[in-house]
mmCIF file of C-alpha atoms in Angstrom:
data_model
loop_
_atom_site.group_PDB
_atom_site.id
_atom_site.type_symbol
_atom_site.label_atom_id
_atom_site.label_comp_id
_atom_site.label_asym_id
_atom_site.label_seq_id
_atom_site.Cartn_x
_atom_site.Cartn_y
_atom_site.Cartn_z
ATOM 1 C CA MET A 1 -32.957 -61.876 47.435
ATOM 2 C CA THR A 2 -34.433 -63.587 44.377
ATOM 3 C CA PRO A 3 -36.691 -66.610 45.021
ATOM 4 C CA ALA A 4 -35.304 -69.963 43.964
ATOM 5 C CA PRO A 5 -36.725 -71.424 40.736
ATOM 6 C CA LEU A 6 -39.807 -73.585 41.200
ATOM 7 C CA ASP A 7 -38.459 -76.447 39.142
ATOM 8 C CA LEU A 8 -38.376 -80.118 40.073
ATOM 9 C CA PRO A 9 -34.681 -80.276 41.100
ATOM 10 C CA THR A 10 -35.097 -77.312 43.447
ATOM 11 C CA ILE A 11 -38.392 -78.573 44.884
ATOM 12 C CA SER A 12 -36.612 -81.840 45.665
ATOM 13 C CA LEU A 13 -34.299 -79.867 47.955
ATOM 14 C CA ALA A 14 -37.167 -78.270 49.899
ATOM 15 C CA PRO A 15 -38.102 -79.880 53.239
ATOM 16 C CA LYS A 16 -41.305 -81.860 52.823
ATOM 17 C CA VAL A 17 -43.650 -83.757 55.141
ATOM 18 C CA LEU A 18 -45.518 -86.877 54.020
ATOM 19 C CA LEU A 19 -48.504 -88.251 55.929
ATOM 20 C CA HIS A 20 -50.114 -90.630 53.431
ATOM 21 C CA ASP A 21 -47.786 -93.149 51.804
ATOM 22 C CA HIS A 22 -48.323 -96.911 51.531
ATOM 23 C CA LEU A 23 -45.289 -99.141 52.065
ATOM 24 C CA ASP A 24 -46.570 -101.779 49.641
ATOM 25 C CA GLY A 25 -47.274 -99.066 47.077
ATOM 26 C CA GLY A 26 -43.785 -97.592 47.039
ATOM 27 C CA LEU A 27 -41.421 -100.407 46.122
ATOM 28 C CA ARG A 28 -38.679 -99.900 43.574
ATOM 29 C CA PRO A 29 -39.558 -101.919 40.438
ATOM 30 C CA GLY A 30 -36.137 -103.562 40.553
ATOM 31 C CA THR A 31 -36.763 -104.658 44.134
ATOM 32 C CA VAL A 32 -40.083 -106.244 43.145
ATOM 33 C CA LEU A 33 -38.270 -108.269 40.465
ATOM 34 C CA GLU A 34 -35.453 -109.356 42.786
ATOM 35 C CA LEU A 35 -37.746 -110.311 45.648
ATOM 36 C CA ALA A 36 -39.988 -112.234 43.250
ATOM 37 C CA ARG A 37 -36.998 -114.271 42.104
ATOM 38 C CA ASP A 38 -35.936 -114.842 45.707
ATOM 39 C CA VAL A 39 -39.307 -116.295 46.744
ATOM 40 C CA GLY A 40 -40.198 -117.991 43.454
ATOM 41 C CA TYR A 41 -43.127 -115.720 42.662
ATOM 42 C CA GLU A 42 -43.808 -116.240 38.953
ATOM 43 C CA ASP A 43 -46.915 -114.132 38.335
ATOM 44 C CA LEU A 44 -45.325 -110.747 37.671
ATOM 45 C CA PRO A 45 -46.741 -109.122 34.524
ATOM 46 C CA ALA A 46 -43.300 -108.064 33.226
ATOM 47 C CA GLU A 47 -39.734 -109.372 33.502
ATOM 48 C CA ASP A 48 -37.660 -106.194 33.348
ATOM 49 C CA VAL A 49 -37.567 -102.943 35.306
ATOM 50 C CA PRO A 50 -38.923 -100.577 32.608
ATOM 51 C CA GLY A 51 -41.687 -102.985 31.647
ATOM 52 C CA LEU A 52 -42.753 -103.601 35.230
ATOM 53 C CA ALA A 53 -42.717 -99.894 36.097
ATOM 54 C CA SER A 54 -44.880 -99.164 33.046
ATOM 55 C CA TRP A 55 -47.288 -101.975 33.901
ATOM 56 C CA PHE A 56 -47.885 -100.700 37.435
ATOM 57 C CA ARG A 57 -48.460 -97.167 36.190
ATOM 58 C CA ASP A 58 -50.773 -98.214 33.347
ATOM 59 C CA ALA A 59 -52.738 -100.698 35.451
ATOM 60 C CA ALA A 60 -53.324 -98.050 38.106
ATOM 61 C CA ASP A 61 -54.669 -95.587 35.525
ATOM 62 C CA SER A 62 -58.038 -97.332 35.319
ATOM 63 C CA GLY A 63 -60.143 -94.678 37.044
ATOM 64 C CA SER A 64 -61.393 -97.331 39.484
ATOM 65 C CA LEU A 65 -60.275 -97.765 43.082
ATOM 66 C CA VAL A 66 -61.044 -101.493 42.939
ATOM 67 C CA ARG A 67 -58.864 -101.980 39.831
ATOM 68 C CA TYR A 68 -56.208 -99.734 41.360
ATOM 69 C CA LEU A 69 -56.069 -101.917 44.461
ATOM 70 C CA GLU A 70 -55.559 -105.059 42.365
ATOM 71 C CA THR A 71 -52.012 -103.942 41.555
ATOM 72 C CA PHE A 72 -51.052 -104.571 45.169
ATOM 73 C CA THR A 73 -51.419 -108.321 44.651
ATOM 74 C CA HIS A 74 -47.889 -108.393 43.243
ATOM 75 C CA THR A 75 -46.157 -106.162 45.778
ATOM 76 C CA VAL A 76 -47.743 -107.846 48.782
ATOM 77 C CA ALA A 77 -46.820 -111.266 47.367
ATOM 78 C CA VAL A 78 -43.103 -110.468 47.572
ATOM 79 C CA MET A 79 -43.308 -108.926 51.056
ATOM 80 C CA GLN A 80 -43.923 -112.066 53.110
ATOM 81 C CA THR A 81 -40.582 -112.533 54.871
ATOM 82 C CA ALA A 82 -38.824 -110.477 57.520
ATOM 83 C CA ALA A 83 -35.885 -109.876 55.188
ATOM 84 C CA ALA A 84 -38.133 -108.619 52.395
ATOM 85 C CA LEU A 85 -40.057 -106.328 54.732
ATOM 86 C CA GLU A 86 -36.821 -104.922 56.149
ATOM 87 C CA ARG A 87 -35.448 -104.246 52.683
ATOM 88 C CA VAL A 88 -38.599 -102.543 51.415
ATOM 89 C CA ALA A 89 -38.815 -100.361 54.534
ATOM 90 C CA ARG A 90 -35.107 -99.462 54.374
ATOM 91 C CA GLU A 91 -35.343 -98.461 50.718
ATOM 92 C CA CYS A 92 -38.522 -96.513 51.401
ATOM 93 C CA ALA A 93 -36.802 -94.377 54.044
ATOM 94 C CA GLU A 94 -33.794 -93.816 51.777
ATOM 95 C CA ASP A 95 -35.926 -92.867 48.768
ATOM 96 C CA LEU A 96 -38.031 -90.417 50.760
ATOM 97 C CA ALA A 97 -34.952 -88.819 52.302
ATOM 98 C CA ASP A 98 -33.348 -88.448 48.872
ATOM 99 C CA ASP A 99 -36.486 -86.590 47.776
ATOM 100 C CA GLY A 100 -36.172 -84.062 50.605
ATOM 101 C CA VAL A 101 -38.802 -85.557 52.909
ATOM 102 C CA VAL A 102 -37.837 -84.733 56.494
ATOM 103 C CA TYR A 103 -40.740 -86.439 58.250
ATOM 104 C CA ALA A 104 -42.901 -89.299 56.980
ATOM 105 C CA GLU A 105 -45.653 -91.543 58.250
ATOM 106 C CA VAL A 106 -45.711 -94.682 56.110
ATOM 107 C CA ARG A 107 -48.617 -97.071 56.473
ATOM 108 C CA PHE A 108 -49.034 -100.769 55.802
ATOM 109 C CA ALA A 109 -51.405 -103.606 56.747
ATOM 110 C CA PRO A 110 -49.598 -106.218 58.870
ATOM 111 C CA GLU A 111 -52.407 -108.736 58.319
ATOM 112 C CA GLN A 112 -51.409 -108.962 54.652
ATOM 113 C CA HIS A 113 -47.891 -110.226 55.377
ATOM 114 C CA LEU A 114 -48.534 -113.460 57.281
ATOM 115 C CA GLU A 115 -48.483 -116.044 54.474
ATOM 116 C CA ALA A 116 -44.933 -117.253 55.231
ATOM 117 C CA GLY A 117 -45.637 -117.756 58.924
ATOM 118 C CA LEU A 118 -44.720 -114.395 60.447
ATOM 119 C CA THR A 119 -46.791 -113.131 63.362
ATOM 120 C CA LEU A 120 -48.270 -109.653 63.424
ATOM 121 C CA ASP A 121 -45.625 -108.539 65.900
ATOM 122 C CA GLU A 122 -42.811 -109.988 63.784
ATOM 123 C CA VAL A 123 -44.106 -108.136 60.723
ATOM 124 C CA VAL A 124 -44.117 -104.805 62.552
ATOM 125 C CA GLU A 125 -40.701 -105.433 64.087
ATOM 126 C CA ALA A 126 -39.216 -106.170 60.647
ATOM 127 C CA VAL A 127 -40.635 -102.983 59.154
ATOM 128 C CA LEU A 128 -39.415 -100.887 62.066
ATOM 129 C CA ARG A 129 -35.915 -102.356 61.730
ATOM 130 C CA GLY A 130 -35.955 -101.457 58.053
ATOM 131 C CA PHE A 131 -37.003 -97.881 58.729
ATOM 132 C CA ALA A 132 -34.295 -97.523 61.382
ATOM 133 C CA ASP A 133 -31.635 -98.804 58.980
ATOM 134 C CA GLY A 134 -32.855 -96.606 56.133
ATOM 135 C CA THR A 135 -32.935 -93.551 58.350
ATOM 136 C CA ALA A 136 -29.378 -94.227 59.507
ATOM 137 C CA HIS A 137 -28.125 -94.796 55.950
ATOM 138 C CA ALA A 138 -29.758 -91.557 54.805
ATOM 139 C CA ALA A 139 -28.179 -89.643 57.692
ATOM 140 C CA ASP A 140 -24.764 -90.975 56.693
ATOM 141 C CA ARG A 141 -25.303 -89.252 53.327
ATOM 142 C CA GLY A 142 -26.413 -85.993 54.968
ATOM 143 C CA ARG A 143 -30.129 -86.646 54.420
ATOM 144 C CA LYS A 144 -31.946 -86.473 57.739
ATOM 145 C CA ILE A 145 -35.436 -87.938 57.969
ATOM 146 C CA GLN A 146 -37.741 -89.172 60.706
ATOM 147 C CA VAL A 147 -40.002 -92.067 59.729
ATOM 148 C CA ARG A 148 -42.942 -93.364 61.714
ATOM 149 C CA THR A 149 -45.424 -96.012 60.655
ATOM 150 C CA LEU A 150 -49.180 -96.375 60.789
ATOM 151 C CA VAL A 151 -50.573 -99.889 61.046
ATOM 152 C CA THR A 152 -53.569 -100.361 58.792
ATOM 153 C CA ALA A 153 -56.539 -102.686 59.123
ATOM 154 C CA MET A 154 -58.316 -103.803 55.962
ATOM 155 C CA ARG A 155 -61.913 -102.603 56.031
ATOM 156 C CA HIS A 156 -63.276 -105.749 54.346
ATOM 157 C CA ALA A 157 -61.695 -107.993 57.018
ATOM 158 C CA ALA A 158 -62.500 -108.524 60.693
ATOM 159 C CA ARG A 159 -59.162 -107.850 62.405
ATOM 160 C CA SER A 160 -59.393 -104.108 63.015
ATOM 161 C CA ARG A 161 -59.533 -104.374 66.816
ATOM 162 C CA GLU A 162 -56.520 -106.685 66.773
ATOM 163 C CA ILE A 163 -54.591 -104.238 64.585
ATOM 164 C CA ALA A 164 -55.593 -101.343 66.845
ATOM 165 C CA GLU A 165 -54.160 -103.254 69.789
ATOM 166 C CA LEU A 166 -50.987 -103.764 67.744
ATOM 167 C CA ALA A 167 -50.747 -100.008 67.186
ATOM 168 C CA VAL A 168 -50.977 -99.296 70.892
ATOM 169 C CA ARG A 169 -48.544 -102.074 71.745
ATOM 170 C CA PHE A 170 -45.888 -100.540 69.486
ATOM 171 C CA ARG A 171 -46.759 -96.895 70.096
ATOM 172 C CA HIS A 172 -43.417 -96.087 71.743
ATOM 173 C CA ARG A 173 -41.347 -98.094 69.256
ATOM 174 C CA GLY A 174 -42.115 -96.283 66.025
ATOM 175 C CA VAL A 175 -45.817 -96.867 65.355
ATOM 176 C CA ALA A 176 -47.498 -93.463 65.344
ATOM 177 C CA GLY A 177 -51.123 -94.483 64.851
ATOM 178 C CA PHE A 178 -53.812 -96.588 63.220
ATOM 179 C CA ASP A 179 -55.646 -96.558 59.900
ATOM 180 C CA ILE A 180 -58.241 -98.499 57.950
ATOM 181 C CA ALA A 181 -58.024 -98.880 54.184
ATOM 182 C CA GLY A 182 -59.348 -100.878 51.257
ATOM 183 C CA ALA A 183 -62.411 -100.685 49.050
ATOM 184 C CA GLU A 184 -64.867 -98.191 50.574
ATOM 185 C CA ALA A 185 -68.161 -99.149 48.909
ATOM 186 C CA GLY A 186 -70.001 -101.654 51.080
ATOM 187 C CA TYR A 187 -67.486 -101.416 53.919
ATOM 188 C CA PRO A 188 -68.339 -98.309 55.954
ATOM 189 C CA PRO A 189 -65.895 -97.228 58.668
ATOM 190 C CA SER A 190 -68.618 -97.619 61.315
ATOM 191 C CA ARG A 191 -68.153 -101.399 61.013
ATOM 192 C CA HIS A 192 -64.926 -100.915 62.945
ATOM 193 C CA LEU A 193 -66.196 -98.853 65.865
ATOM 194 C CA ASP A 194 -64.670 -101.159 68.461
ATOM 195 C CA ALA A 195 -61.206 -100.497 67.022
ATOM 196 C CA PHE A 196 -61.699 -96.733 67.060
ATOM 197 C CA GLU A 197 -63.097 -96.855 70.589
ATOM 198 C CA TYR A 198 -60.024 -98.818 71.667
ATOM 199 C CA MET A 199 -57.729 -96.187 70.146
ATOM 200 C CA ARG A 200 -59.586 -93.342 71.863
ATOM 201 C CA ALA A 201 -59.582 -95.200 75.172
ATOM 202 C CA ASN A 202 -55.796 -95.407 74.912
ATOM 203 C CA ASN A 203 -55.349 -91.772 73.817
ATOM 204 C CA ALA A 204 -53.931 -92.955 70.498
ATOM 205 C CA PRO A 205 -54.514 -91.190 67.142
ATOM 206 C CA PHE A 206 -55.984 -92.655 63.982
ATOM 207 C CA THR A 207 -56.832 -91.735 60.434
ATOM 208 C CA ILE A 208 -59.487 -93.260 58.175
ATOM 209 C CA HIS A 209 -59.511 -93.672 54.403
ATOM 210 C CA ALA A 210 -62.706 -91.821 53.510
ATOM 211 C CA GLY A 211 -64.080 -89.589 50.809
ATOM 212 C CA GLU A 212 -62.074 -91.214 48.029
ATOM 213 C CA ALA A 213 -64.188 -93.788 46.185
ATOM 214 C CA PHE A 214 -67.422 -93.486 48.147
ATOM 215 C CA GLY A 215 -68.036 -89.837 48.886
ATOM 216 C CA LEU A 216 -69.561 -87.560 51.464
ATOM 217 C CA PRO A 217 -71.365 -90.250 53.552
ATOM 218 C CA SER A 218 -67.993 -91.922 54.076
ATOM 219 C CA ILE A 219 -66.529 -88.669 55.412
ATOM 220 C CA HIS A 220 -69.542 -88.068 57.647
ATOM 221 C CA GLU A 221 -69.216 -91.516 59.224
ATOM 222 C CA ALA A 222 -65.461 -91.200 59.659
ATOM 223 C CA ILE A 223 -65.652 -87.944 61.600
ATOM 224 C CA SER A 224 -69.070 -88.073 63.265
ATOM 225 C CA PHE A 225 -69.356 -91.735 64.276
ATOM 226 C CA CYS A 226 -65.737 -92.852 64.377
ATOM 227 C CA GLY A 227 -63.942 -89.681 65.510
ATOM 228 C CA ALA A 228 -61.119 -89.706 62.949
ATOM 229 C CA ASP A 229 -58.214 -87.389 63.712
ATOM 230 C CA ARG A 230 -57.400 -87.115 59.987
ATOM 231 C CA LEU A 231 -59.077 -88.067 56.719
ATOM 232 C CA GLY A 232 -57.207 -90.306 54.322
ATOM 233 C CA HIS A 233 -57.857 -88.434 51.071
ATOM 234 C CA GLY A 234 -61.136 -86.730 52.072
ATOM 235 C CA VAL A 235 -61.097 -85.107 48.645
ATOM 236 C CA ARG A 236 -64.819 -85.547 48.122
ATOM 237 C CA VAL A 237 -65.641 -83.114 50.893
ATOM 238 C CA ILE A 238 -65.920 -80.823 47.870
ATOM 239 C CA GLU A 239 -69.347 -82.403 47.310
ATOM 240 C CA ASP A 240 -70.538 -80.402 50.321
ATOM 241 C CA ILE A 241 -69.314 -77.101 48.848
ATOM 242 C CA VAL A 242 -71.382 -75.189 46.299
ATOM 243 C CA LEU A 243 -69.526 -72.932 43.866
ATOM 244 C CA PRO A 244 -71.152 -70.642 41.311
ATOM 245 C CA ALA A 245 -71.416 -72.119 37.826
ATOM 246 C CA GLY A 246 -68.308 -71.539 35.736
ATOM 247 C CA THR A 247 -66.000 -70.947 38.712
ATOM 248 C CA ASP A 248 -62.324 -71.115 37.796
ATOM 249 C CA LEU A 249 -60.882 -73.795 40.110
ATOM 250 C CA ALA A 250 -57.443 -72.204 39.817
ATOM 251 C CA ALA A 251 -58.666 -68.850 41.173
ATOM 252 C CA GLY A 252 -56.986 -67.160 44.098
ATOM 253 C CA ALA A 253 -60.130 -66.872 46.213
ATOM 254 C CA PHE A 254 -63.665 -68.249 46.364
ATOM 255 C CA PRO A 255 -65.744 -65.629 48.197
ATOM 256 C CA ASP A 256 -69.065 -67.035 46.988
ATOM 257 C CA ALA A 257 -68.469 -70.616 48.115
ATOM 258 C CA GLN A 258 -71.250 -72.080 50.258
ATOM 259 C CA LEU A 259 -70.209 -74.790 52.693
ATOM 260 C CA GLY A 260 -72.545 -77.462 54.000
ATOM 261 C CA ASP A 261 -72.564 -78.863 57.515
ATOM 262 C CA VAL A 262 -69.972 -81.589 56.907
ATOM 263 C CA ALA A 263 -67.569 -79.269 55.084
ATOM 264 C CA ASN A 264 -67.916 -76.611 57.762
ATOM 265 C CA TYR A 265 -67.264 -79.184 60.486
ATOM 266 C CA VAL A 266 -64.123 -80.463 58.750
ATOM 267 C CA ARG A 267 -62.806 -76.936 58.332
ATOM 268 C CA ASP A 268 -63.882 -75.640 61.756
ATOM 269 C CA LYS A 269 -62.301 -78.587 63.575
ATOM 270 C CA ARG A 270 -59.134 -78.319 61.452
ATOM 271 C CA ILE A 271 -59.397 -81.982 60.454
ATOM 272 C CA PRO A 272 -56.440 -82.600 58.123
ATOM 273 C CA LEU A 273 -57.078 -83.779 54.578
ATOM 274 C CA GLU A 274 -54.456 -86.214 53.277
ATOM 275 C CA LEU A 275 -54.838 -85.241 49.614
ATOM 276 C CA CYS A 276 -53.008 -87.250 46.947
ATOM 277 C CA PRO A 277 -53.437 -85.404 43.618
ATOM 278 C CA SER A 278 -52.111 -87.972 41.134
ATOM 279 C CA SER A 279 -53.675 -90.944 42.889
ATOM 280 C CA ASN A 280 -57.023 -89.164 43.210
ATOM 281 C CA VAL A 281 -57.174 -88.959 39.413
ATOM 282 C CA GLN A 282 -56.059 -92.566 38.931
ATOM 283 C CA THR A 283 -58.743 -93.965 41.232
ATOM 284 C CA GLY A 284 -61.507 -91.805 39.784
ATOM 285 C CA ALA A 285 -61.992 -89.771 42.946
ATOM 286 C CA VAL A 286 -61.653 -86.695 40.705
ATOM 287 C CA GLU A 287 -61.924 -86.439 36.938
ATOM 288 C CA SER A 288 -58.589 -84.756 36.233
ATOM 289 C CA LEU A 289 -55.926 -82.553 37.755
ATOM 290 C CA VAL A 290 -57.664 -79.583 36.127
ATOM 291 C CA THR A 291 -60.801 -80.295 38.137
ATOM 292 C CA HIS A 292 -59.016 -81.375 41.322
ATOM 293 C CA PRO A 293 -60.482 -79.428 44.276
ATOM 294 C CA PHE A 294 -57.117 -79.025 46.003
ATOM 295 C CA ASN A 295 -56.937 -75.310 45.242
ATOM 296 C CA VAL A 296 -60.545 -74.653 46.301
ATOM 297 C CA LEU A 297 -59.930 -76.399 49.616
ATOM 298 C CA ALA A 298 -56.587 -74.673 50.112
ATOM 299 C CA ARG A 299 -57.954 -71.192 49.372
ATOM 300 C CA LEU A 300 -60.932 -71.834 51.673
ATOM 301 C CA ARG A 301 -58.358 -72.597 54.386
ATOM 302 C CA PHE A 302 -59.064 -76.262 54.931
ATOM 303 C CA ARG A 303 -56.032 -77.987 56.400
ATOM 304 C CA VAL A 304 -54.794 -79.500 53.167
ATOM 305 C CA THR A 305 -51.667 -81.623 52.920
ATOM 306 C CA VAL A 306 -49.817 -82.981 49.886
ATOM 307 C CA ASN A 307 -49.142 -86.721 49.681
ATOM 308 C CA THR A 308 -47.997 -89.476 47.331
ATOM 309 C CA ASP A 309 -50.314 -92.365 48.294
ATOM 310 C CA ASN A 310 -48.490 -94.984 46.207
ATOM 311 C CA ARG A 311 -45.247 -93.897 44.604
ATOM 312 C CA LEU A 312 -44.865 -97.019 42.452
ATOM 313 C CA MET A 313 -48.408 -97.056 41.050
ATOM 314 C CA SER A 314 -48.479 -93.305 40.431
ATOM 315 C CA ASP A 315 -44.846 -93.149 39.290
ATOM 316 C CA THR A 316 -44.453 -90.182 41.602
ATOM 317 C CA THR A 317 -42.561 -88.578 44.459
ATOM 318 C CA MET A 318 -43.418 -85.828 46.904
ATOM 319 C CA SER A 319 -41.496 -83.385 44.735
ATOM 320 C CA ARG A 320 -43.494 -84.365 41.656
ATOM 321 C CA GLU A 321 -46.782 -83.994 43.515
ATOM 322 C CA CYS A 322 -45.731 -80.504 44.595
ATOM 323 C CA LYS A 323 -44.660 -79.637 41.042
ATOM 324 C CA VAL A 324 -48.030 -80.808 39.681
ATOM 325 C CA LEU A 325 -49.773 -78.389 42.031
ATOM 326 C CA VAL A 326 -47.376 -75.552 41.207
ATOM 327 C CA ASP A 327 -48.021 -76.008 37.481
ATOM 328 C CA GLN A 328 -51.773 -76.397 37.817
ATOM 329 C CA PHE A 329 -52.530 -73.663 40.338
ATOM 330 C CA ASP A 330 -49.569 -71.296 40.010
ATOM 331 C CA TYR A 331 -48.428 -71.823 43.586
ATOM 332 C CA GLY A 332 -45.260 -70.265 44.969
ATOM 333 C CA TRP A 333 -42.793 -71.235 47.664
ATOM 334 C CA ALA A 334 -44.958 -69.656 50.380
ATOM 335 C CA ASP A 335 -47.841 -71.942 49.376
ATOM 336 C CA LEU A 336 -45.662 -75.057 49.499
ATOM 337 C CA GLU A 337 -44.376 -73.972 52.889
ATOM 338 C CA ARG A 338 -47.940 -73.603 54.176
ATOM 339 C CA PHE A 339 -48.906 -77.071 52.958
ATOM 340 C CA THR A 340 -45.775 -78.503 54.580
ATOM 341 C CA VAL A 341 -46.460 -76.787 57.902
ATOM 342 C CA ASN A 342 -50.064 -78.020 57.684
ATOM 343 C CA ALA A 343 -48.770 -81.566 57.409
ATOM 344 C CA MET A 344 -46.285 -81.217 60.242
ATOM 345 C CA LYS A 345 -48.960 -79.732 62.506
ATOM 346 C CA SER A 346 -51.087 -82.798 61.707
ATOM 347 C CA ALA A 347 -48.453 -85.473 62.345
ATOM 348 C CA PHE A 348 -49.120 -88.173 64.922
ATOM 349 C CA ILE A 349 -46.167 -87.265 67.136
ATOM 350 C CA HIS A 350 -46.063 -85.049 70.205
ATOM 351 C CA PHE A 351 -46.476 -81.273 69.971
ATOM 352 C CA ASP A 352 -42.933 -80.410 70.969
ATOM 353 C CA GLU A 353 -41.533 -82.780 68.339
ATOM 354 C CA ARG A 354 -43.743 -81.258 65.640
ATOM 355 C CA LEU A 355 -42.784 -77.741 66.661
ATOM 356 C CA ALA A 356 -39.083 -78.547 66.591
ATOM 357 C CA ILE A 357 -39.268 -79.745 62.981
ATOM 358 C CA ILE A 358 -41.328 -76.713 61.949
ATOM 359 C CA ASP A 359 -39.029 -74.189 63.636
ATOM 360 C CA ASP A 360 -35.662 -75.847 63.051
ATOM 361 C CA VAL A 361 -36.089 -77.511 59.665
ATOM 362 C CA ILE A 362 -39.110 -76.384 57.639
ATOM 363 C CA LYS A 363 -39.096 -72.619 58.215
ATOM 364 C CA PRO A 364 -35.326 -72.168 57.741
ATOM 365 C CA GLY A 365 -35.426 -74.376 54.653
ATOM 366 C CA TYR A 366 -38.163 -72.361 52.975
ATOM 367 C CA ALA A 367 -36.696 -69.028 54.053
ATOM 368 C CA VAL A 368 -33.731 -69.748 51.797
ATOM 369 C CA LEU A 369 -35.980 -70.711 48.881
ATOM 370 C CA ILE A 370 -38.413 -67.803 49.250
ATOM 371 C CA GLY A 371 -35.491 -65.356 49.255
#
């Protein structure tokens, strides 16, 4: 059989797994406008859908994580009621399903949605209701998806232990794990050791944003002091890998690569990297897609996964992120399948559930495409 074409419409049909996606970074521009009108929020930088979509994309293209994070002021502002949170979560599940995502872990910070009087528990309950509705609506259209959430603590705040307790409290109701996020410089993950210790004490998984804006020390702390199960981004682990001068980053193998202690540990322990190609360029974690280390890490057999990070800010989808990698590194269907299986192996659900999706959904789906 002839392999299916590696174009965007066909990639959108392939089963995909998403581990790193922010709820407040994936709103539809039209929803932002409507919710802003509903709550009387008057500070949006544009008044129509095309203009607002362009503003988010352009504002995120600063090359600075701090500037990138400023765009969330507007999305978080319109996500302060249970109804708004339900709607955003429902639309998120529907949009991901329409893009061929079969399993997703979507993260958000409950502490940022309390301005209208909701409690932390009420925020989580609203989001979970939205995901359940979106999943059901997608299934009615023949698009099956499983969505779990990660509750995120903001690294510049002091509520990480409280958010970790929230994660454990809702662990059997749709919350798959815990995360910390926010500006990395000046806010090392080791400041939140009590939260990570609480998660480990309760046999609950967690990921840490590390190795994006700050670099290798951030990764070292996340894995060595905090015990992260996954690395949010982790792209700058490349700083612990020495390649000969002039190495073609799109090559098919890197036999002369020299790995340092941190890089070896990440690879040896199969610690998943939640790589987000487009976002990594926008935040300045890497200079360009041409110099993105995704291919080096993939060819060196790190457990790389493909992710969107923030679909609104990056004007992206999982299919587009896959197509970017196909175009840049000449990947085929077998490569995309491997990255998808990597992600499913790394999901924060039980082994038998992961295996069922791999065997019953991912492998049959790619078998048809590979030909």
